[in-house]
Short mmCIF file of N, CA and C in Angstrom, two decimals:
data_model
loop_
_atom_site.label_atom_id
_atom_site.label_comp_id
_atom_site.label_asym_id
_atom_site.label_seq_id
_atom_site.Cartn_x
_atom_site.Cartn_y
_atom_site.Cartn_z
N MET A 1 -3.50 4.36 -6.94
CA MET A 1 -4.04 4.95 -5.74
C MET A 1 -5.55 5.00 -5.88
N LEU A 2 -6.23 4.50 -4.87
CA LEU A 2 -7.69 4.49 -4.87
C LEU A 2 -8.21 5.49 -3.85
N ASP A 3 -9.18 6.27 -4.23
CA ASP A 3 -9.87 7.22 -3.35
C ASP A 3 -11.05 6.49 -2.73
N LEU A 4 -10.97 6.22 -1.44
CA LEU A 4 -12.00 5.45 -0.74
C LEU A 4 -13.00 6.32 0.02
N GLU A 5 -12.86 7.63 -0.08
CA GLU A 5 -13.79 8.52 0.63
C GLU A 5 -15.21 8.24 0.15
N GLY A 6 -16.10 8.05 1.09
CA GLY A 6 -17.49 7.76 0.77
C GLY A 6 -17.75 6.29 0.47
N VAL A 7 -16.69 5.48 0.42
CA VAL A 7 -16.84 4.06 0.14
C VAL A 7 -16.69 3.24 1.43
N THR A 8 -15.75 3.65 2.29
CA THR A 8 -15.48 2.94 3.53
C THR A 8 -14.91 3.90 4.56
N LEU A 9 -14.97 3.50 5.81
CA LEU A 9 -14.38 4.29 6.89
C LEU A 9 -12.96 3.82 7.22
N ILE A 10 -12.51 2.75 6.58
CA ILE A 10 -11.20 2.17 6.85
C ILE A 10 -10.08 3.19 6.61
N ALA A 11 -10.14 3.87 5.49
CA ALA A 11 -9.11 4.84 5.10
C ALA A 11 -9.68 5.73 4.01
N ASP A 12 -9.01 6.83 3.76
CA ASP A 12 -9.41 7.71 2.66
C ASP A 12 -8.78 7.26 1.34
N TYR A 13 -7.57 6.72 1.43
CA TYR A 13 -6.85 6.31 0.22
C TYR A 13 -6.11 5.00 0.44
N PHE A 14 -6.06 4.18 -0.60
CA PHE A 14 -5.19 3.01 -0.66
C PHE A 14 -4.16 3.29 -1.74
N VAL A 15 -2.92 3.08 -1.40
CA VAL A 15 -1.85 3.08 -2.39
C VAL A 15 -1.47 1.61 -2.56
N ILE A 16 -1.48 1.13 -3.80
CA ILE A 16 -1.21 -0.28 -4.08
C ILE A 16 -0.04 -0.35 -5.06
N ALA A 17 0.99 -1.11 -4.68
CA ALA A 17 2.17 -1.21 -5.55
C ALA A 17 2.68 -2.65 -5.54
N THR A 18 3.45 -2.96 -6.58
CA THR A 18 4.00 -4.30 -6.74
C THR A 18 5.52 -4.24 -6.74
N GLY A 19 6.12 -5.15 -5.98
CA GLY A 19 7.57 -5.34 -5.99
C GLY A 19 7.86 -6.70 -6.60
N GLU A 20 8.87 -6.77 -7.43
CA GLU A 20 9.16 -7.99 -8.17
C GLU A 20 9.93 -9.04 -7.38
N SER A 21 10.43 -8.70 -6.19
CA SER A 21 11.18 -9.66 -5.37
C SER A 21 11.04 -9.28 -3.89
N GLU A 22 11.44 -10.20 -3.02
CA GLU A 22 11.44 -9.89 -1.58
C GLU A 22 12.32 -8.68 -1.31
N ARG A 23 13.48 -8.67 -1.93
CA ARG A 23 14.43 -7.57 -1.72
C ARG A 23 13.81 -6.24 -2.14
N GLN A 24 13.11 -6.22 -3.27
CA GLN A 24 12.49 -4.99 -3.75
C GLN A 24 11.35 -4.56 -2.82
N LEU A 25 10.53 -5.51 -2.37
CA LEU A 25 9.45 -5.17 -1.43
C LEU A 25 10.01 -4.56 -0.15
N ARG A 26 11.05 -5.18 0.37
CA ARG A 26 11.68 -4.69 1.60
C ARG A 26 12.22 -3.28 1.38
N ALA A 27 12.90 -3.07 0.24
CA ALA A 27 13.47 -1.75 -0.06
C ALA A 27 12.38 -0.70 -0.23
N MET A 28 11.30 -1.05 -0.91
CA MET A 28 10.19 -0.11 -1.10
C MET A 28 9.61 0.31 0.26
N SER A 29 9.40 -0.66 1.12
CA SER A 29 8.82 -0.39 2.43
C SER A 29 9.74 0.50 3.26
N ARG A 30 11.00 0.15 3.32
CA ARG A 30 11.96 0.92 4.12
C ARG A 30 12.13 2.34 3.58
N ASP A 31 12.22 2.47 2.26
CA ASP A 31 12.40 3.79 1.66
C ASP A 31 11.18 4.68 1.90
N LEU A 32 10.00 4.12 1.70
CA LEU A 32 8.78 4.89 1.93
C LEU A 32 8.70 5.36 3.38
N GLU A 33 8.94 4.43 4.30
CA GLU A 33 8.88 4.78 5.71
C GLU A 33 9.90 5.86 6.06
N ALA A 34 11.12 5.75 5.57
CA ALA A 34 12.17 6.73 5.86
C ALA A 34 11.85 8.10 5.26
N ARG A 35 11.38 8.11 4.00
CA ARG A 35 11.09 9.39 3.35
C ARG A 35 9.92 10.13 4.02
N LEU A 36 8.88 9.40 4.36
CA LEU A 36 7.74 10.05 5.02
C LEU A 36 8.12 10.56 6.40
N LYS A 37 8.98 9.82 7.09
CA LYS A 37 9.44 10.28 8.40
C LYS A 37 10.31 11.53 8.25
N GLU A 38 11.22 11.51 7.27
CA GLU A 38 12.14 12.63 7.08
C GLU A 38 11.43 13.87 6.53
N GLU A 39 10.64 13.70 5.48
CA GLU A 39 10.04 14.84 4.79
C GLU A 39 8.76 15.35 5.44
N TRP A 40 7.98 14.46 6.04
CA TRP A 40 6.67 14.86 6.58
C TRP A 40 6.55 14.63 8.08
N ARG A 41 7.57 14.04 8.66
CA ARG A 41 7.57 13.75 10.10
C ARG A 41 6.39 12.88 10.53
N ILE A 42 6.07 11.89 9.70
CA ILE A 42 5.01 10.95 10.06
C ILE A 42 5.55 9.53 10.03
N ALA A 43 5.04 8.74 10.93
CA ALA A 43 5.42 7.33 11.01
C ALA A 43 4.16 6.50 10.88
N PRO A 44 4.30 5.28 10.41
CA PRO A 44 3.11 4.43 10.28
C PRO A 44 2.52 4.10 11.65
N LEU A 45 1.20 4.01 11.70
CA LEU A 45 0.53 3.60 12.93
C LEU A 45 0.81 2.13 13.20
N SER A 46 0.92 1.35 12.11
CA SER A 46 1.27 -0.06 12.22
C SER A 46 1.81 -0.54 10.88
N ILE A 47 2.55 -1.64 10.96
CA ILE A 47 3.07 -2.31 9.77
C ILE A 47 2.73 -3.78 9.92
N GLU A 48 2.14 -4.34 8.88
CA GLU A 48 1.75 -5.75 8.88
C GLU A 48 2.43 -6.46 7.72
N GLY A 49 2.55 -7.77 7.81
CA GLY A 49 3.10 -8.57 6.74
C GLY A 49 4.61 -8.48 6.65
N THR A 50 5.17 -9.23 5.71
CA THR A 50 6.61 -9.24 5.48
C THR A 50 6.89 -9.40 3.99
N ALA A 51 8.08 -9.02 3.61
CA ALA A 51 8.49 -9.21 2.22
C ALA A 51 8.49 -10.70 1.88
N ALA A 52 8.89 -11.54 2.82
CA ALA A 52 8.92 -12.98 2.59
C ALA A 52 7.52 -13.54 2.34
N ALA A 53 6.52 -12.94 2.95
CA ALA A 53 5.13 -13.37 2.75
C ALA A 53 4.55 -12.82 1.45
N GLY A 54 5.24 -11.85 0.85
CA GLY A 54 4.78 -11.28 -0.41
C GLY A 54 3.82 -10.11 -0.25
N TRP A 55 3.67 -9.61 0.96
CA TRP A 55 2.83 -8.43 1.15
C TRP A 55 3.27 -7.67 2.40
N ILE A 56 3.22 -6.37 2.30
CA ILE A 56 3.51 -5.48 3.42
C ILE A 56 2.45 -4.40 3.40
N LEU A 57 1.89 -4.11 4.56
CA LEU A 57 0.88 -3.06 4.69
C LEU A 57 1.44 -2.02 5.66
N LEU A 58 1.47 -0.77 5.23
CA LEU A 58 1.88 0.34 6.08
C LEU A 58 0.65 1.21 6.30
N ASP A 59 0.21 1.29 7.53
CA ASP A 59 -1.01 2.02 7.87
C ASP A 59 -0.65 3.40 8.39
N TYR A 60 -0.99 4.42 7.61
CA TYR A 60 -0.76 5.81 8.00
C TYR A 60 -2.08 6.50 8.38
N GLY A 61 -3.05 5.72 8.79
CA GLY A 61 -4.34 6.29 9.18
C GLY A 61 -5.23 6.48 7.97
N SER A 62 -5.28 7.69 7.46
CA SER A 62 -6.15 7.97 6.32
C SER A 62 -5.60 7.42 5.01
N VAL A 63 -4.32 7.06 5.01
CA VAL A 63 -3.68 6.46 3.82
C VAL A 63 -3.09 5.12 4.23
N VAL A 64 -3.46 4.07 3.51
CA VAL A 64 -2.92 2.74 3.75
C VAL A 64 -2.16 2.31 2.49
N VAL A 65 -0.91 1.93 2.69
CA VAL A 65 -0.05 1.51 1.58
C VAL A 65 0.03 -0.01 1.57
N HIS A 66 -0.29 -0.61 0.43
CA HIS A 66 -0.21 -2.05 0.24
C HIS A 66 0.91 -2.33 -0.75
N LEU A 67 1.90 -3.09 -0.33
CA LEU A 67 2.99 -3.51 -1.21
C LEU A 67 2.88 -5.02 -1.39
N PHE A 68 2.80 -5.45 -2.64
CA PHE A 68 2.56 -6.87 -2.94
C PHE A 68 3.60 -7.44 -3.89
N SER A 69 3.83 -8.74 -3.78
CA SER A 69 4.49 -9.48 -4.85
C SER A 69 3.45 -9.63 -5.95
N PRO A 70 3.87 -9.91 -7.19
CA PRO A 70 2.86 -10.09 -8.25
C PRO A 70 1.82 -11.16 -7.90
N ARG A 71 2.27 -12.25 -7.33
CA ARG A 71 1.35 -13.35 -6.97
C ARG A 71 0.32 -12.91 -5.92
N GLN A 72 0.79 -12.24 -4.89
CA GLN A 72 -0.13 -11.81 -3.83
C GLN A 72 -1.04 -10.68 -4.31
N ARG A 73 -0.54 -9.83 -5.18
CA ARG A 73 -1.40 -8.76 -5.70
C ARG A 73 -2.56 -9.36 -6.50
N GLU A 74 -2.26 -10.37 -7.29
CA GLU A 74 -3.32 -11.05 -8.04
C GLU A 74 -4.28 -11.76 -7.09
N ARG A 75 -3.73 -12.37 -6.07
CA ARG A 75 -4.56 -13.10 -5.09
C ARG A 75 -5.53 -12.18 -4.37
N TYR A 76 -5.03 -11.07 -3.84
CA TYR A 76 -5.89 -10.16 -3.07
C TYR A 76 -6.75 -9.29 -3.97
N ASN A 77 -6.28 -8.92 -5.13
CA ASN A 77 -7.05 -8.19 -6.14
C ASN A 77 -7.85 -7.02 -5.54
N LEU A 78 -7.15 -6.16 -4.83
CA LEU A 78 -7.81 -5.05 -4.14
C LEU A 78 -8.54 -4.10 -5.08
N GLU A 79 -8.01 -3.91 -6.27
CA GLU A 79 -8.68 -3.01 -7.21
C GLU A 79 -10.07 -3.52 -7.55
N GLU A 80 -10.22 -4.81 -7.68
CA GLU A 80 -11.54 -5.40 -7.96
C GLU A 80 -12.43 -5.36 -6.72
N PHE A 81 -11.84 -5.71 -5.58
CA PHE A 81 -12.60 -5.73 -4.33
C PHE A 81 -13.15 -4.34 -4.00
N TRP A 82 -12.35 -3.31 -4.23
CA TRP A 82 -12.76 -1.94 -3.96
C TRP A 82 -13.12 -1.22 -5.27
N SER A 83 -13.80 -1.90 -6.14
CA SER A 83 -14.12 -1.34 -7.46
C SER A 83 -15.03 -0.10 -7.40
N ASP A 84 -15.69 0.13 -6.28
CA ASP A 84 -16.50 1.35 -6.13
C ASP A 84 -15.63 2.59 -5.89
N ALA A 85 -14.37 2.37 -5.56
CA ALA A 85 -13.47 3.50 -5.30
C ALA A 85 -13.01 4.11 -6.60
N ARG A 86 -12.77 5.40 -6.57
CA ARG A 86 -12.26 6.11 -7.75
C ARG A 86 -10.75 5.94 -7.83
N THR A 87 -10.26 5.61 -9.00
CA THR A 87 -8.82 5.52 -9.23
C THR A 87 -8.27 6.93 -9.40
N VAL A 88 -7.36 7.31 -8.53
CA VAL A 88 -6.76 8.64 -8.57
C VAL A 88 -5.57 8.65 -9.52
N VAL A 89 -4.71 7.67 -9.36
CA VAL A 89 -3.51 7.55 -10.19
C VAL A 89 -3.31 6.07 -10.48
N ARG A 90 -2.96 5.77 -11.72
CA ARG A 90 -2.61 4.39 -12.09
C ARG A 90 -1.40 4.45 -12.99
N ILE A 91 -0.34 3.81 -12.57
CA ILE A 91 0.89 3.74 -13.35
C ILE A 91 1.10 2.28 -13.72
N ALA A 92 1.08 2.00 -14.99
CA ALA A 92 1.21 0.60 -15.43
C ALA A 92 2.65 0.21 -15.61
#
């Protein structure tokens, strides 16, 4: 999770995660969306990408969730691109 406050106006936080397969990416996206709707009563403002493409973006306004295949995560390299952001949590 990257803290983008003071770095950009796009969002306050980026959550970046990797799924090892299309099935896992799809499950991660669906589970996250369902849990946030059930527990916090919030829905994404928009959803972009697909599991088949290797990336899914769930935009919750101040928090943007990026789900990547390993290949696409390496390609986009958001941690490097947003290197001015503070890392809040990193789970290896």
